[in-house]
Short mmCIF file of C-alpha atoms in Angstrom, two decimals:
data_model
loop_
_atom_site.label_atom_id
_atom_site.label_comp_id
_atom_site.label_asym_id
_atom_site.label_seq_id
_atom_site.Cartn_x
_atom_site.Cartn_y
_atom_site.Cartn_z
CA UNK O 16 -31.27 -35.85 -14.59
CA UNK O 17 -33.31 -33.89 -12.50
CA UNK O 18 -35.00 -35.02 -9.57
CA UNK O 19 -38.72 -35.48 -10.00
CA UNK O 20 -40.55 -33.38 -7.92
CA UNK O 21 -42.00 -36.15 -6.30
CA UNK O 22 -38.31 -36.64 -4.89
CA UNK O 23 -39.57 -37.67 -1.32
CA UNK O 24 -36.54 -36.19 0.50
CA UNK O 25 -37.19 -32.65 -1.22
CA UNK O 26 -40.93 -32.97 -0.40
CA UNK O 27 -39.80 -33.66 3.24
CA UNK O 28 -37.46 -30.69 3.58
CA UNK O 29 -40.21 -28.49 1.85
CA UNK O 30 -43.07 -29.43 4.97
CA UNK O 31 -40.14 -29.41 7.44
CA UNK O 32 -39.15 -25.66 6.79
CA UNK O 33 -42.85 -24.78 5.43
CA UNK O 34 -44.61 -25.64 8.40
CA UNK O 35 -46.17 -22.48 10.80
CA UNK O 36 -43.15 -20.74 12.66
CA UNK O 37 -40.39 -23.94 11.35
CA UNK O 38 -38.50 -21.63 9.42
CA UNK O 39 -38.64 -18.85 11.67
CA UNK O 40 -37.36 -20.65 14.93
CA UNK O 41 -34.11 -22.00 12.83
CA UNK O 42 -33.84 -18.71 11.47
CA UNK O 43 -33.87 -17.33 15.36
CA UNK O 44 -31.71 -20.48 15.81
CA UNK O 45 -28.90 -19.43 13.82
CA UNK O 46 -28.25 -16.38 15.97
CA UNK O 47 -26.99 -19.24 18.86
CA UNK O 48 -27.95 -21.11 21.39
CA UNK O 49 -31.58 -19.74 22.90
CA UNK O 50 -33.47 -20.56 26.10
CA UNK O 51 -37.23 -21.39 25.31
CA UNK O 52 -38.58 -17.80 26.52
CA UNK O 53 -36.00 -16.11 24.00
CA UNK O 54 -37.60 -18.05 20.98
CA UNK O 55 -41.04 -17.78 22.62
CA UNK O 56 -40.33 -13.46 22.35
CA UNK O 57 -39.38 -13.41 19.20
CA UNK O 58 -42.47 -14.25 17.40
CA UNK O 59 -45.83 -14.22 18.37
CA UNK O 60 -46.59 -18.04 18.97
CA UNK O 61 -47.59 -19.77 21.64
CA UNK O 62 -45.74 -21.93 24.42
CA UNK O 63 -47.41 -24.64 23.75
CA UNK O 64 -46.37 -24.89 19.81
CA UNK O 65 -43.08 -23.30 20.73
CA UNK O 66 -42.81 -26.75 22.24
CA UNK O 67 -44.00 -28.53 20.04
CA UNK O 68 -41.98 -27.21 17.05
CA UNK O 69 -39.13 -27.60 19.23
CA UNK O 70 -39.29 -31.44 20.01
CA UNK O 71 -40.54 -31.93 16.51
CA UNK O 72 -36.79 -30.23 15.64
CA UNK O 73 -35.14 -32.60 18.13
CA UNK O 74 -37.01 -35.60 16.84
CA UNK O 75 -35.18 -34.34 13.51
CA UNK O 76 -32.21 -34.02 14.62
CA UNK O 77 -32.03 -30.37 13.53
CA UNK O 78 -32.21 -29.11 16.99
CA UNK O 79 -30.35 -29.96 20.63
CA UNK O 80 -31.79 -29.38 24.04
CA UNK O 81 -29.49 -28.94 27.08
CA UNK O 82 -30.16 -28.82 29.98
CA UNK O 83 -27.68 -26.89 32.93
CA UNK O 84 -27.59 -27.91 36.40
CA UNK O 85 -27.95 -25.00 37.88
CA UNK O 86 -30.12 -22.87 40.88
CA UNK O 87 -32.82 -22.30 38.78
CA UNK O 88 -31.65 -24.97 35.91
CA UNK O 89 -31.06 -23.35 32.64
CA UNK O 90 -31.86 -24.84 29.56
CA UNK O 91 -31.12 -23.72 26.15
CA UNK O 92 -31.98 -24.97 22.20
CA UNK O 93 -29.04 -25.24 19.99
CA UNK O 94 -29.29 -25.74 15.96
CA UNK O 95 -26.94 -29.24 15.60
CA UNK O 96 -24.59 -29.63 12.38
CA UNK O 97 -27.97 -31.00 10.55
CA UNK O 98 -30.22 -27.88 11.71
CA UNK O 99 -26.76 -24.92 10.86
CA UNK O 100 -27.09 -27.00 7.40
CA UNK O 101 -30.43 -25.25 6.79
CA UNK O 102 -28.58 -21.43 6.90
CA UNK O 103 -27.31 -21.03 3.11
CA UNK O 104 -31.15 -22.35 2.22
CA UNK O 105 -32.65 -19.97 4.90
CA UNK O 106 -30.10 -17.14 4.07
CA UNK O 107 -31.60 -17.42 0.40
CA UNK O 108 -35.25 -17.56 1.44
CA UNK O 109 -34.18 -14.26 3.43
CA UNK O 110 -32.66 -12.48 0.57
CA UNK O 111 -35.62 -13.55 -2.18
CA UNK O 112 -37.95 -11.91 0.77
CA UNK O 113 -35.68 -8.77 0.90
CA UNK O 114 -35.86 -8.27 -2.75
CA UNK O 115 -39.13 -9.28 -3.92
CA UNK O 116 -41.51 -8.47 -1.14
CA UNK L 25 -28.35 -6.22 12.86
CA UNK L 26 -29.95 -9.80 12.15
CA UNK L 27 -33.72 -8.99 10.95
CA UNK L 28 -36.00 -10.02 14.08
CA UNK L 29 -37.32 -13.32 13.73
CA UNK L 30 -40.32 -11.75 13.38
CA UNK L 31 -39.92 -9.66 9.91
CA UNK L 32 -43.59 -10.17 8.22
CA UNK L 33 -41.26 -10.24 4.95
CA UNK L 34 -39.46 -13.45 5.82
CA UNK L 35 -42.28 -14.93 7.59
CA UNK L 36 -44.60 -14.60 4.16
CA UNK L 37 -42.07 -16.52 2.29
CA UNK L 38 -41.91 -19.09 4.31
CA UNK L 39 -45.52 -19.62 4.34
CA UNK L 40 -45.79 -18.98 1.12
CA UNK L 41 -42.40 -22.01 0.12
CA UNK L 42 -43.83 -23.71 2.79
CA UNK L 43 -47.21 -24.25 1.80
CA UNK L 44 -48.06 -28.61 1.07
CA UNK L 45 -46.71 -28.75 -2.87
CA UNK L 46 -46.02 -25.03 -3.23
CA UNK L 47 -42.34 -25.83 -3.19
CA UNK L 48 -42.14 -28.65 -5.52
CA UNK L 49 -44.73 -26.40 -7.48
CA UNK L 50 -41.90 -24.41 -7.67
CA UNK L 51 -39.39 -26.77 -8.13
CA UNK L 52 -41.13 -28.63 -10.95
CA UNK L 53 -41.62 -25.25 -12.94
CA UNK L 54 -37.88 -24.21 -13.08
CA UNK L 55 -37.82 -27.25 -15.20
CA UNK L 56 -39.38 -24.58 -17.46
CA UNK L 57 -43.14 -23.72 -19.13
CA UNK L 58 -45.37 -27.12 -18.11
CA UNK L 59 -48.62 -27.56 -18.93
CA UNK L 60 -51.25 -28.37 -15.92
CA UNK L 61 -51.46 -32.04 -16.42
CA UNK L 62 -47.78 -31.98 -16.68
CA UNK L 63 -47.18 -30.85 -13.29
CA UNK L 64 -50.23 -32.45 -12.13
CA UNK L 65 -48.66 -35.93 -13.44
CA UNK L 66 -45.23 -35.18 -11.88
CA UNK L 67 -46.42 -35.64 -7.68
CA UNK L 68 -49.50 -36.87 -6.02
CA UNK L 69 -51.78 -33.62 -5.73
CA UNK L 70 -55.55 -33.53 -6.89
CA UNK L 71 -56.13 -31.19 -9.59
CA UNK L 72 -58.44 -29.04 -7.25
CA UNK L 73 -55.69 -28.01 -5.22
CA UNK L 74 -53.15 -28.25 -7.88
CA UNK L 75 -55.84 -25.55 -9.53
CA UNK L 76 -56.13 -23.48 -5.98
CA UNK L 77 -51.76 -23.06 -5.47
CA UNK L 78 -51.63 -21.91 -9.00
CA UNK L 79 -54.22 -19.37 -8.55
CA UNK L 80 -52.19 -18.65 -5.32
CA UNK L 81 -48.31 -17.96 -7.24
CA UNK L 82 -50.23 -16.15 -9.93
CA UNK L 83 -51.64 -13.61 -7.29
CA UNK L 84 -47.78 -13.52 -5.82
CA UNK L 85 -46.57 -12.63 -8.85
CA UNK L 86 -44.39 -16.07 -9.07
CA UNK L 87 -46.32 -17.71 -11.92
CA UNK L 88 -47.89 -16.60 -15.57
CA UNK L 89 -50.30 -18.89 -17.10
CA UNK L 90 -50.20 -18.37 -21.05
CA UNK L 91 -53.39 -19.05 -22.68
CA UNK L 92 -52.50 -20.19 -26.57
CA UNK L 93 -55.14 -19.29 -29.01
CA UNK L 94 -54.92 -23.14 -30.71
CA UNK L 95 -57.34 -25.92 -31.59
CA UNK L 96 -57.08 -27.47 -28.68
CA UNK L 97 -56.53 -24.18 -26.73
CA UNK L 98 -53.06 -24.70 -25.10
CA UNK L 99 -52.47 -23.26 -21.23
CA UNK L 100 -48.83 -22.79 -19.94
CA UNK L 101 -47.92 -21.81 -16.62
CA UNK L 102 -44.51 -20.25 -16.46
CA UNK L 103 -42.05 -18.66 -13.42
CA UNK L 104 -42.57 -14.98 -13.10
CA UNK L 105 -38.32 -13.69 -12.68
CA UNK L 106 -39.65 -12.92 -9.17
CA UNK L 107 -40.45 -17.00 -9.21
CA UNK L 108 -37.35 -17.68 -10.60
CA UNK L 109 -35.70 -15.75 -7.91
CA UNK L 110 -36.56 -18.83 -5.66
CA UNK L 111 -34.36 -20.70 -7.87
CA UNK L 112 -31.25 -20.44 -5.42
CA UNK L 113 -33.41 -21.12 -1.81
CA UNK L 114 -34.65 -24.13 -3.69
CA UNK L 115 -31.33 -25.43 -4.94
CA UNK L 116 -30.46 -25.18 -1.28
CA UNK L 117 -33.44 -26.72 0.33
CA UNK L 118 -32.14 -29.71 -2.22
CA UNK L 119 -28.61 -29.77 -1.70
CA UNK L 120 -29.68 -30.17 2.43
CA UNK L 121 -31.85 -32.55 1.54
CA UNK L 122 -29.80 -34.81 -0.48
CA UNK L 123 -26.83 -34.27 2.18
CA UNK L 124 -29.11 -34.96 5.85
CA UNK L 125 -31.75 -37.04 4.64
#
């Protein structure tokens, strides 16, 4: 039987993805690990949402910040096992676009 | 070459899936034709803005609304193919869903 479409986990994935730039930074994401000003030139958003996308993606799980110790410290976003689950949906949300826009 | 994160193409769609309730819009109409109430009944959206994202995926091209000529008039709103073409993104979006949250 089919899910209603009140299904609260599919509502949740929906606003998760749908919301401003979401979809576009694990799309970005999916290339590899990225350091903030990488994302940050990839789309035209701001540092400050960049940000807080980002730790909204951590909070998630779907995203990993780490940090590296070194002279200036490095730190770079990585897409965890959760956030590479999102590619086959992404991938089709990228083809749909190809073909029908 | 991976599309920039920044292709307007993939960027619409997002918005556009991502949009509150356009996605389980969506989802509830691959169930096939539904009449408003229907999908109005099926999650927690006011008719107003049920009313304004229908408008929306009819100016997309991603829904048809079918006016029959009965007593009471009837009104259907039906996937477009190029709304059914979201079919496999949304399958996805669920299958994540139901595995991560």
């Amino acid at each position: 039987m089919k899910e209603s479409a009140l299904c609260p986990r599919l509502a949740k994935s929906m606003d998760l993805i749908g919301k401003r730039w979401m979809g576009l930074i694990l799309y970005q994401l999916l290339d590899g690990p990225q350091r903030f000003n990488e994302i940050e030139s990839s789309m035209p958003i701001s540092g400050r949402l960049l940000s807080e996308r980002l730790k909204e993606l951590e909070k998630e799980g779907l995203v990993e910040r780490h940090v590296y110790t070194e002279v200036p410290v490095r730190v770079e976003y990585t897409l965890t096992e959760k956030g590479q689950g999102l590619k086959a949906a992404i991938d089709e949300i990228e083809n749909w676009s190809k073909k029908w826009l």
